[in-house]
JSON list of C-alpha atoms in Angstrom, two decimals:
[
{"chain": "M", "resi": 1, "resn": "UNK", "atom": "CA", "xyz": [-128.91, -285.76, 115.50]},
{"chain": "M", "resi": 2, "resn": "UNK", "atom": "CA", "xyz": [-126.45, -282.75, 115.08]},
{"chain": "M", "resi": 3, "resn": "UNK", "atom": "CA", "xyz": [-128.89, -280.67, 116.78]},
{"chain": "M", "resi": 4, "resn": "UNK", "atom": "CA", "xyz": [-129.50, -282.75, 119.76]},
{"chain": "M", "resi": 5, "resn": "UNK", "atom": "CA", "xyz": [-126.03, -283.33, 120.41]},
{"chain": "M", "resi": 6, "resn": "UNK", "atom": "CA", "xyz": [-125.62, -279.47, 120.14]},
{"chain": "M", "resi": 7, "resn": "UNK", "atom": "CA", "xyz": [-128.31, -278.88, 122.70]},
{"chain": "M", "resi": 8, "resn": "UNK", "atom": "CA", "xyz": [-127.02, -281.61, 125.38]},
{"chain": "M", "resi": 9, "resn": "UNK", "atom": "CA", "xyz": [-123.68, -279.70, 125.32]},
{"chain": "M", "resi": 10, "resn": "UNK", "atom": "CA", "xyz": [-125.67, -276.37, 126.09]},
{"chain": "M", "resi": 11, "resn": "UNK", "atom": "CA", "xyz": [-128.21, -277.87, 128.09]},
{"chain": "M", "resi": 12, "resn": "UNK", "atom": "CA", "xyz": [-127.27, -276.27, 131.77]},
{"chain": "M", "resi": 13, "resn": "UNK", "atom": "CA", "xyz": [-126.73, -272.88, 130.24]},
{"chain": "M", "resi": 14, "resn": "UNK", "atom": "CA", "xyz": [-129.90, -273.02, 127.76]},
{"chain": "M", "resi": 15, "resn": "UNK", "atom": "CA", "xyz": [-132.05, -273.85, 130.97]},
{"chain": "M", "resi": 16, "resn": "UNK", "atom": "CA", "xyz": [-130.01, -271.81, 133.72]},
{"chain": "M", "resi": 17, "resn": "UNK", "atom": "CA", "xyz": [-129.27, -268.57, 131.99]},
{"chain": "M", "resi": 18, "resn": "UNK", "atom": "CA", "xyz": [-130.90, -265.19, 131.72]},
{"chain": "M", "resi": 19, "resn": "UNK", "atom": "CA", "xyz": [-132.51, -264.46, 128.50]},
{"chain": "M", "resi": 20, "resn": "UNK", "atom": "CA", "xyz": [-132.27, -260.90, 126.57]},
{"chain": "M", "resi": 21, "resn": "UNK", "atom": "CA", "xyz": [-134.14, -260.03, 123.49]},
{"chain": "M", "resi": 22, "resn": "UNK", "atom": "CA", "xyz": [-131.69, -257.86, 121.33]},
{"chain": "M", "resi": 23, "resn": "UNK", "atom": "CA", "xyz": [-132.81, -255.07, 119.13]},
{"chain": "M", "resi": 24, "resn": "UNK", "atom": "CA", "xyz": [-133.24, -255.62, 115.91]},
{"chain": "M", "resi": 25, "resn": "UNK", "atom": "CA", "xyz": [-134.76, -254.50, 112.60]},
{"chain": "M", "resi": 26, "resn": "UNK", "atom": "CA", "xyz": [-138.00, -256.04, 111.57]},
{"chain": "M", "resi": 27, "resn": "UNK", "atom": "CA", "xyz": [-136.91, -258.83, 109.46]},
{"chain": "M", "resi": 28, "resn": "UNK", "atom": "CA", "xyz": [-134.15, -260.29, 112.10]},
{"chain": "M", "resi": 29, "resn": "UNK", "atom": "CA", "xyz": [-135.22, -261.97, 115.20]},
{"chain": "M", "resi": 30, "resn": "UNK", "atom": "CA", "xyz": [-132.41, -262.14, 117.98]},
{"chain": "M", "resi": 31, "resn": "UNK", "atom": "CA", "xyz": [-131.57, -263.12, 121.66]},
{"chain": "M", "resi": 32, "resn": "UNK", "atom": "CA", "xyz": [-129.00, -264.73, 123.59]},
{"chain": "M", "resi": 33, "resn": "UNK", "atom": "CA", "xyz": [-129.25, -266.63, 126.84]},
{"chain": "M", "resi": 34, "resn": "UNK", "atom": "CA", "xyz": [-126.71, -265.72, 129.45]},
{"chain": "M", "resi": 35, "resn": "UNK", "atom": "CA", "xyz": [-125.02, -267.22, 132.04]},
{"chain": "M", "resi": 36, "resn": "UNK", "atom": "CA", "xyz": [-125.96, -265.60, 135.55]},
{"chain": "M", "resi": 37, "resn": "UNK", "atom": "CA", "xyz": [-122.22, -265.71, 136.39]},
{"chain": "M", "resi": 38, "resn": "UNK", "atom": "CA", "xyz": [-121.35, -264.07, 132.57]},
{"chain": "M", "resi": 39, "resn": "UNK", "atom": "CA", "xyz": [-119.58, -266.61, 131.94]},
{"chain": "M", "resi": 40, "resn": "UNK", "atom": "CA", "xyz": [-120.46, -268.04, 128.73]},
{"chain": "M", "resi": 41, "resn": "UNK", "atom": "CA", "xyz": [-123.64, -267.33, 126.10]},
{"chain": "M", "resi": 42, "resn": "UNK", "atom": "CA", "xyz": [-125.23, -268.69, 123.17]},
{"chain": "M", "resi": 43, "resn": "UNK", "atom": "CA", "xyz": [-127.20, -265.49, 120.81]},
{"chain": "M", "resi": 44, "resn": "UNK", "atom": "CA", "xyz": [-129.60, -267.36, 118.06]},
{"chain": "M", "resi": 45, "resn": "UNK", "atom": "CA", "xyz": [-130.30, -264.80, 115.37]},
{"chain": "M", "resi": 46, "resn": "UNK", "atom": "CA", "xyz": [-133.12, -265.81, 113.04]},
{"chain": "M", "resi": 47, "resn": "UNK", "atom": "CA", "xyz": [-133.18, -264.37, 109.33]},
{"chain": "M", "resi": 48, "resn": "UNK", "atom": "CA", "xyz": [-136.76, -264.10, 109.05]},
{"chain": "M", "resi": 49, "resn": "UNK", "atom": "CA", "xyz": [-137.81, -262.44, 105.45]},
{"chain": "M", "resi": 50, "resn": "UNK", "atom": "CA", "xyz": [-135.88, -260.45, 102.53]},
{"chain": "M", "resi": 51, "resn": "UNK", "atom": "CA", "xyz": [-134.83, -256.98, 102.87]},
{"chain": "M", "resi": 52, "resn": "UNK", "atom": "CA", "xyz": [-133.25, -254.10, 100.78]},
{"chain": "M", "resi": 53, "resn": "UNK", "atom": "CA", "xyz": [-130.54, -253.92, 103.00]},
{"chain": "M", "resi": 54, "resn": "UNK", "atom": "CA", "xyz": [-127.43, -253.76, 100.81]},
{"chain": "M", "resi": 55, "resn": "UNK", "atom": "CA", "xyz": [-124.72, -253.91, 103.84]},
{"chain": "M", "resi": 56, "resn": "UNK", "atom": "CA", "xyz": [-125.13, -256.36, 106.92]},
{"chain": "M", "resi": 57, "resn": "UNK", "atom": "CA", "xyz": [-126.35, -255.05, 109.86]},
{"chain": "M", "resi": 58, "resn": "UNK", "atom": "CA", "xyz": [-123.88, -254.53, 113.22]},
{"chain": "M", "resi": 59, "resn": "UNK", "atom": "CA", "xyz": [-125.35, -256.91, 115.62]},
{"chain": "M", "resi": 60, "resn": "UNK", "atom": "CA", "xyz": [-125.18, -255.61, 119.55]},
{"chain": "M", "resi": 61, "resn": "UNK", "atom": "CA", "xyz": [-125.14, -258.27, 122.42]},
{"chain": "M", "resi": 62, "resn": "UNK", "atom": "CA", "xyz": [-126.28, -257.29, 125.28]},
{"chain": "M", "resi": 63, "resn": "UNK", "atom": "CA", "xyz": [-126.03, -258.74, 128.92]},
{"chain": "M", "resi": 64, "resn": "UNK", "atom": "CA", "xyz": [-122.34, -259.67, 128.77]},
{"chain": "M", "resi": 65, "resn": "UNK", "atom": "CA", "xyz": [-120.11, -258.67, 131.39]},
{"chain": "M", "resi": 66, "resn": "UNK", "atom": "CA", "xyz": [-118.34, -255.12, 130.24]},
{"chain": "M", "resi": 67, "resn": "UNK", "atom": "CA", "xyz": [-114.85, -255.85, 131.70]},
{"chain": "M", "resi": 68, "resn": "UNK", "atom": "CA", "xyz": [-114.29, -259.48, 130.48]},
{"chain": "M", "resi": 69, "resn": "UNK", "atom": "CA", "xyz": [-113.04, -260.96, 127.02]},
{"chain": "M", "resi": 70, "resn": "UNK", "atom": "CA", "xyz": [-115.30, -263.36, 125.69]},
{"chain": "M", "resi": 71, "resn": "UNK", "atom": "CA", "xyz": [-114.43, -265.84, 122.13]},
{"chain": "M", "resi": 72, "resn": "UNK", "atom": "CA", "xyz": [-116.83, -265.86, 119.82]},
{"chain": "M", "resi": 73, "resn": "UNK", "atom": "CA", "xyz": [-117.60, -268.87, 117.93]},
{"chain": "M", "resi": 74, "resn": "UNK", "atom": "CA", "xyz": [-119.97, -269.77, 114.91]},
{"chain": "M", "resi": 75, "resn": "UNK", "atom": "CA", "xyz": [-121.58, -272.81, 116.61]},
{"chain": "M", "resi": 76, "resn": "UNK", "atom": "CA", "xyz": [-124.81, -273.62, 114.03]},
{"chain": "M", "resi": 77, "resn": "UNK", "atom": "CA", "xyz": [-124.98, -274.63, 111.25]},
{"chain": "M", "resi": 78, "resn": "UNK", "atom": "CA", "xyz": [-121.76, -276.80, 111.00]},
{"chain": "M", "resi": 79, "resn": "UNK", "atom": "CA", "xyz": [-120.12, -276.50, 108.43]},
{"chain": "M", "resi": 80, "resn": "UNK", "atom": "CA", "xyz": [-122.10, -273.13, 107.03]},
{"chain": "M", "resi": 81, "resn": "UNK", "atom": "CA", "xyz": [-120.98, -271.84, 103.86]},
{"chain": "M", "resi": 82, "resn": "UNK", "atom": "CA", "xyz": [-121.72, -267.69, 103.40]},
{"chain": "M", "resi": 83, "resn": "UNK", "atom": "CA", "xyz": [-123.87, -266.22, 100.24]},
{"chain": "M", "resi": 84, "resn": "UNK", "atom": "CA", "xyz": [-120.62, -264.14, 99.89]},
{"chain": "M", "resi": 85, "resn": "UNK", "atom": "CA", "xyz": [-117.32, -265.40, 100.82]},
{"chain": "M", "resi": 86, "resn": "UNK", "atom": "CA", "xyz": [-115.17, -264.19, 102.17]},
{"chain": "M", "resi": 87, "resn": "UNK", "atom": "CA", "xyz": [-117.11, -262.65, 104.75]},
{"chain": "M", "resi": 88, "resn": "UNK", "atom": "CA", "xyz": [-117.40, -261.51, 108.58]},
{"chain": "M", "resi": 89, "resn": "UNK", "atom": "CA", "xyz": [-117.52, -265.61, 109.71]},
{"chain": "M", "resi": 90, "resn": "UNK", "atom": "CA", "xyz": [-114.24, -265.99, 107.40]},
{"chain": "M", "resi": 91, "resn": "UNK", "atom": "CA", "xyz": [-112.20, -263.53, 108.68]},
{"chain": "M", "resi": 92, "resn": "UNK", "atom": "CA", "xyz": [-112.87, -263.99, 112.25]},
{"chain": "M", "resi": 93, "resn": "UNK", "atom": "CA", "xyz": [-112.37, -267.31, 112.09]},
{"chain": "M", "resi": 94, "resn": "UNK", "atom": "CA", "xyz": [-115.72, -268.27, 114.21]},
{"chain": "M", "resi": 95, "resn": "UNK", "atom": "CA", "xyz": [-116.19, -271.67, 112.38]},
{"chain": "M", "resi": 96, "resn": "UNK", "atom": "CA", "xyz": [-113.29, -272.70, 113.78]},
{"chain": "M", "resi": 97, "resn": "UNK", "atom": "CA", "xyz": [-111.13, -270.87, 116.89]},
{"chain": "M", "resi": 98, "resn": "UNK", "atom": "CA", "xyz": [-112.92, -267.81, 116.82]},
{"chain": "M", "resi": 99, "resn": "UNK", "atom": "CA", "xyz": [-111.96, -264.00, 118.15]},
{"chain": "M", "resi": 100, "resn": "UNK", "atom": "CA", "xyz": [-111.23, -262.63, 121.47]},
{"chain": "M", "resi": 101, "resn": "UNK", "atom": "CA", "xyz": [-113.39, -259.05, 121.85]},
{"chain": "M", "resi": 102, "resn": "UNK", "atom": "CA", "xyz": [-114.23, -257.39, 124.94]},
{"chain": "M", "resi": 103, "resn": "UNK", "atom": "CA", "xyz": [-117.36, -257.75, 126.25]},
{"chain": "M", "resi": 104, "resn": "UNK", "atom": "CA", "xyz": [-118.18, -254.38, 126.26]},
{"chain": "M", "resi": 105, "resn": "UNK", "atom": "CA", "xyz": [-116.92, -253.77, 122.51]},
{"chain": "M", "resi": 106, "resn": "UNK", "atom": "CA", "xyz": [-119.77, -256.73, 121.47]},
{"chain": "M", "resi": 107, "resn": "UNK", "atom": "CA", "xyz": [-122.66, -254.84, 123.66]},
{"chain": "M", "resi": 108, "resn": "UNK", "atom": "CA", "xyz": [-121.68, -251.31, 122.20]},
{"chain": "M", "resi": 109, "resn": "UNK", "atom": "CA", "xyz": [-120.26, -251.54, 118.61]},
{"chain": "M", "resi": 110, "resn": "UNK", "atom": "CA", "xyz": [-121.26, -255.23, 118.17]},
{"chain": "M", "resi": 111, "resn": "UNK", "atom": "CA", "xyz": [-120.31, -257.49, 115.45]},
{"chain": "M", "resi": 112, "resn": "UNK", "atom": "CA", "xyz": [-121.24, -257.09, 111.73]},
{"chain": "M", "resi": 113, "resn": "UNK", "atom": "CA", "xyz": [-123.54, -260.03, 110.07]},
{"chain": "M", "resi": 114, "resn": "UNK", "atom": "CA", "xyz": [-122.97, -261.95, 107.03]},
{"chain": "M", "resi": 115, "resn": "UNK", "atom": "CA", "xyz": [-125.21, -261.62, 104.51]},
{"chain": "M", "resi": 116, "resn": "UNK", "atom": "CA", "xyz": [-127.22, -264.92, 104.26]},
{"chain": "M", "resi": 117, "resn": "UNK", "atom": "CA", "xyz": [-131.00, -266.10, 102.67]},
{"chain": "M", "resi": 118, "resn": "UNK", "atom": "CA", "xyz": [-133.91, -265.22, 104.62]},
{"chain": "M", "resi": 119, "resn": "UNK", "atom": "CA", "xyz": [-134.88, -268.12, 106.77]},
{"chain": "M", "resi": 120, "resn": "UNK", "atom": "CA", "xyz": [-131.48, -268.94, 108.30]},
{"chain": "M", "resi": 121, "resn": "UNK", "atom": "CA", "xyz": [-130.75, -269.38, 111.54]},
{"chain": "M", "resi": 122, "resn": "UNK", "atom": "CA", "xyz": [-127.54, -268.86, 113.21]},
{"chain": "M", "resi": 123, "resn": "UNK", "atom": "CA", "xyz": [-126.06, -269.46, 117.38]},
{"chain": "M", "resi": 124, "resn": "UNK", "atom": "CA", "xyz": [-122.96, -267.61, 118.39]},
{"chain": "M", "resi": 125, "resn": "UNK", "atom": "CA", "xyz": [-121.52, -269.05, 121.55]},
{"chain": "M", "resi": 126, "resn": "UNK", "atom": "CA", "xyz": [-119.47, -266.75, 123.40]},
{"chain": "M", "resi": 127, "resn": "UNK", "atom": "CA", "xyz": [-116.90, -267.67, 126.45]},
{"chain": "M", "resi": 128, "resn": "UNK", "atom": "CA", "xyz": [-115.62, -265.83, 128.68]},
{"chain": "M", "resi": 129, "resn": "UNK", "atom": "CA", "xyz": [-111.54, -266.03, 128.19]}
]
């Protein structure tokens, strides 16, 4: 139900937007949908198997507009509670108001993951401020 509701809210962009496949290493799966205006974006990043990894990866959008500000918000799961707390989702706040970054600091430093289970999915919605 959750879900559905979360989709009819994103609907126009999910269906409108332009869609970028982010690099990644082999056992994440990313990519965001864009607005064609840059306006707004939703990035699903998928958590696909285990790794060795001991420190979260930096995460790089990519198809933002360089110039703008976009919030970033935590938008799935609700309620999502981190293998390690406090962590990157904590301190920025992106369950709740989220952060203000440039759009060209998220397309060339990024933002750092949490470190979750494989098999998790997460969206980040991003709008432009």
């Amino acid at each position: 139900k959750d879900a559905i509701a979360l989709y009819k809210v994103h609907r126009d962009l999910l269906h409108s937007g332009e869609l970028y496949r982010l690099d990644t290493p082999v056992y994440l799966n990313a990519f965001g949908v864009v607005a064609t205006d840059k306006s707004e974006a939703i990035y699903s990043l998928a958590y696909l198997i285990g790794h060795q990894a001991t420190l979260p990866i930096q995460l790089a959008f990519d198809g933002l507009e360089p110039t703008a500000r976009y919030r970033i918000r935590l938008i799935w799961p609700q309620a999502w509670k981190p293998v390690i707390s406090p962590c990157i989702i904590d301190a920025l706040n992106l369950q709740g108001d989220g952060s203000v970054f440039s759009g060209e600091a998220l397309m060339r430093v990024g933002m750092q993951l949490p470190l979750v289970l494989p098999e998790t999915g997460l969206l980040f919605h991003l709008k432009r401020q």
